[in-house]
CSV table of C-alpha atoms and ligand atoms in Angstrom, one decimal:
chain,number,residue,atom,x,y,z
F,1,MET,CA,0.0,0.0,0.0
F,2,ARG,CA,1.3,3.4,-0.9
F,3,ILE,CA,0.2,5.5,2.0
F,4,ALA,CA,0.8,9.3,2.2
F,5,VAL,CA,0.3,11.8,5.0
F,6,PHE,CA,-0.5,15.4,4.1
F,7,PRO,CA,0.2,17.3,7.3
F,8,GLY,CA,-0.8,20.9,8.0
F,9,SER,CA,-2.7,23.3,10.2
F,10,PHE,CA,-5.5,23.8,7.6
F,11,ASP,CA,-6.6,26.9,9.5
F,12,PRO,CA,-8.7,26.7,7.3
F,13,LEU,CA,-8.4,24.3,4.4
F,14,THR,CA,-8.1,26.3,1.1
F,15,LYS,CA,-8.7,25.4,-2.5
F,16,GLY,CA,-4.9,25.3,-2.8
F,17,HIS,CA,-4.7,22.5,-0.2
F,18,GLU,CA,-7.7,20.7,-1.9
F,19,GLU,CA,-5.9,20.8,-5.3
F,20,ILE,CA,-2.8,19.2,-3.9
F,21,VAL,CA,-4.8,16.4,-2.4
F,22,ARG,CA,-6.8,15.8,-5.5
F,23,LYS,CA,-3.7,15.7,-7.6
F,24,ALA,CA,-2.2,13.2,-5.2
F,25,VAL,CA,-5.2,10.8,-5.2
F,26,PRO,CA,-4.1,8.9,-8.4
F,27,LEU,CA,-0.6,8.5,-7.0
F,28,PHE,CA,-1.4,6.8,-3.6
F,29,ASP,CA,-3.7,4.1,-2.3
F,30,LYS,CA,-4.5,6.1,0.8
F,31,ILE,CA,-4.0,9.7,1.9
F,32,TYR,CA,-4.3,10.9,5.5
F,33,VAL,CA,-5.0,14.6,5.6
F,34,ALA,CA,-3.5,15.1,9.1
F,35,ILE,CA,-4.2,18.2,11.1
F,36,GLY,CA,-1.3,18.8,13.4
F,37,GLU,CA,-2.3,20.0,16.8
F,38,ASN,CA,0.3,22.0,18.7
F,39,ALA,CA,-0.8,23.0,22.2
F,40,ASN,CA,1.4,26.0,22.1
F,41,LYS,CA,0.0,27.3,18.8
F,42,LYS,CA,-3.0,29.6,18.5
F,43,TYR,CA,-5.4,28.7,15.7
F,44,CYS,CA,-8.2,30.9,14.3
F,45,PHE,CA,-10.7,28.1,13.8
F,46,PRO,CA,-11.4,25.3,16.3
F,47,ILE,CA,-10.2,21.8,15.6
F,48,GLU,CA,-13.7,20.4,15.3
F,49,LYS,CA,-14.5,22.9,12.6
F,50,ARG,CA,-11.3,22.3,10.7
F,51,LEU,CA,-11.9,18.6,10.8
F,52,GLN,CA,-15.6,18.9,9.7
F,53,TRP,CA,-14.7,21.2,6.7
F,54,ILE,CA,-11.9,18.9,5.5
F,55,ARG,CA,-14.1,15.8,5.8
F,56,GLN,CA,-16.9,17.6,3.9
F,57,ALA,CA,-14.5,18.7,1.2
F,58,PHE,CA,-13.2,15.1,0.6
F,59,ALA,CA,-16.5,13.2,1.2
F,60,ASP,CA,-16.3,12.0,-2.4
F,61,GLU,CA,-12.8,10.7,-2.1
F,62,SER,CA,-12.7,7.2,-0.7
F,63,LYS,CA,-8.9,7.2,-0.4
F,64,VAL,CA,-8.8,10.2,1.8
F,65,GLU,CA,-9.1,10.0,5.6
F,66,VAL,CA,-9.0,13.1,7.8
F,67,VAL,CA,-7.3,12.8,11.2
F,68,VAL,CA,-5.9,14.9,14.0
F,69,TYR,CA,-2.4,14.1,15.4
F,70,GLU,CA,-0.1,15.5,18.0
F,71,GLY,CA,3.6,15.3,18.1
F,72,LEU,CA,6.1,14.7,15.2
F,73,THR,CA,4.8,14.1,11.7
F,74,ILE,CA,7.2,11.2,11.2
F,75,ASP,CA,5.9,9.5,14.4
F,76,PHE,CA,2.4,9.7,12.9
F,77,CYS,CA,3.7,8.4,9.6
F,78,ARG,CA,5.2,5.4,11.4
F,79,LYS,CA,2.0,4.8,13.3
F,80,VAL,CA,-0.1,4.5,10.2
F,81,GLY,CA,2.6,2.9,8.1
F,82,ALA,CA,3.0,5.8,5.7
F,83,ARG,CA,6.2,5.9,3.6
F,84,PHE,CA,5.4,9.3,2.1
F,85,ILE,CA,4.8,12.9,3.3
F,86,LEU,CA,2.9,15.0,0.9
F,87,ARG,CA,3.5,18.8,0.8
F,88,GLY,CA,2.5,21.5,-1.6
F,89,LEU,CA,4.7,24.2,-3.2
F,90,ARG,CA,3.5,27.6,-4.3
F,91,ASN,CA,6.8,29.4,-4.9
F,92,SER,CA,10.5,29.4,-4.1
F,93,MET,CA,9.9,30.6,-0.5
F,94,ASP,CA,7.8,27.6,0.1
F,95,PHE,CA,10.6,25.5,-1.4
F,96,GLN,CA,13.2,26.9,0.9
F,97,TYR,CA,11.1,26.4,4.0
F,98,GLU,CA,9.9,23.0,3.0
F,99,LYS,CA,13.3,21.7,2.0
F,100,ASP,CA,14.6,22.3,5.5
F,101,ILE,CA,11.7,20.4,7.0
F,102,ALA,CA,12.0,17.6,4.5
F,103,GLU,CA,15.7,17.2,5.3
F,104,ALA,CA,15.1,17.2,9.0
F,105,ASN,CA,12.4,14.6,8.5
F,106,ARG,CA,14.7,12.5,6.3
F,107,HIS,CA,17.3,12.6,9.0
F,108,LEU,CA,14.9,11.4,11.6
F,109,ALA,CA,13.1,8.9,9.4
F,110,PRO,CA,15.1,7.9,6.3
F,111,GLU,CA,12.3,5.5,5.3
F,112,VAL,CA,9.8,8.3,4.8
F,113,GLU,CA,10.1,10.3,1.6
F,114,THR,CA,8.7,13.8,1.2
F,115,ILE,CA,6.9,14.3,-2.1
F,116,PHE,CA,6.2,17.8,-3.4
F,117,LEU,CA,3.4,18.8,-5.8
F,118,LEU,CA,3.3,22.2,-7.4
F,119,SER,CA,0.2,24.3,-7.1
F,120,SER,CA,-1.3,25.6,-10.3
F,121,PRO,CA,-0.5,29.3,-11.0
F,122,GLU,CA,-4.2,30.3,-10.3
F,123,LEU,CA,-3.9,29.0,-6.7
F,124,ALA,CA,-0.3,30.0,-6.0
F,125,HIS,CA,-1.3,33.1,-4.1
F,126,VAL,CA,-3.8,31.4,-1.9
F,127,SER,CA,-3.0,30.8,1.7
F,128,SER,CA,-4.9,30.1,4.9
F,129,SER,CA,-3.6,33.4,6.3
F,130,LEU,CA,-5.1,35.3,3.3
F,131,VAL,CA,-8.4,33.6,4.0
F,132,ARG,CA,-8.2,34.4,7.7
F,133,GLU,CA,-7.6,38.0,6.9
F,134,LEU,CA,-10.6,38.2,4.6
F,135,TYR,CA,-12.8,36.4,7.2
F,136,HIS,CA,-11.9,38.8,9.9
F,137,HIS,CA,-12.6,41.8,7.8
F,138,GLN,CA,-15.8,40.4,6.2
F,139,GLY,CA,-14.1,40.1,2.9
F,140,ASN,CA,-15.2,37.7,0.2
F,141,TYR,CA,-13.2,34.5,0.6
F,142,SER,CA,-15.4,32.3,-1.6
F,143,GLU,CA,-12.9,32.2,-4.4
F,144,TYR,CA,-10.4,30.5,-2.0
F,145,VAL,CA,-12.5,28.2,0.1
F,146,SER,CA,-15.0,25.6,-1.2
F,147,PHE,CA,-17.3,25.8,1.8
F,148,GLU,CA,-18.7,28.5,4.2
F,149,LEU,CA,-16.7,29.3,7.2
F,150,LYS,CA,-19.4,28.9,9.9
B,1,LIG,P1,1.7,24.4,7.9
B,1,LIG,O1,1.2,25.1,9.1
B,1,LIG,O2,2.3,23.0,8.1
B,1,LIG,O3,2.5,25.2,6.9
B,1,LIG,P2,-0.6,24.7,6.1
B,1,LIG,O4,-1.9,24.3,6.4
B,1,LIG,O5,-0.3,26.1,6.0
B,1,LIG,O6,0.3,24.0,7.2
B,1,LIG,O7,-0.1,24.0,4.7
B,1,LIG,C1,0.0,22.6,4.5
B,1,LIG,C2,0.7,22.4,3.2
B,1,LIG,O8,-0.1,22.9,2.1
B,1,LIG,C3,2.1,23.0,3.0
B,1,LIG,O9,2.9,22.1,2.3
B,1,LIG,C4,1.8,24.2,2.2
B,1,LIG,O10,3.0,24.6,1.5
B,1,LIG,C5,0.7,23.7,1.3
B,1,LIG,N1,-0.1,24.8,0.7
B,1,LIG,C6,-0.7,25.8,1.4
B,1,LIG,N2,-1.4,26.6,0.5
B,1,LIG,C7,-1.2,26.0,-0.7
B,1,LIG,C8,-1.6,26.4,-2.0
B,1,LIG,N3,-2.3,27.5,-2.3
B,1,LIG,N4,-1.2,25.6,-3.0
B,1,LIG,C9,-0.4,24.5,-2.8
B,1,LIG,N5,0.0,24.2,-1.6
B,1,LIG,C10,-0.4,24.9,-0.6
């Protein structure tokens, strides 16, 4: 079984995240969209909501399972038998940041390979922080999120 973990905060899930998962579906037998919960981090949306929205977004994808995890991503990968970590890249800044994380993870767990998929140009400017900003100021976020934030 080719099992991948797509870890993130998903605060909230955006169409950019959704695109990465949908592009990955044909590549893997199973994809865990894994919401990393860090007790020291402040989130905008409660975990129950983030979970509910992601489940809703991938209700039609039988290969996708949405879970919450605490601790290191590689420990979660080992727990579920995943040999791949999936991450999305929007630009060279993402690449620099992601490369360091991927190298650290490789060092910790050489058996787990990080796989990167590029976002399409139309979605390369989309981020959870942009959506949060729009949400806070009653802006229109519907272009960036496939559900209503409520
Ligand atoms: P984290 O807090 O771990 O960065 P995010 O929820 O912000 O979690 O992002 C999870 C993954 O999705 C990261 O690999 C990030 O680069 C990727 N990502 C975020 N937005 C987009 C987008 N618009 N297109 C492609 N990938 C994206």
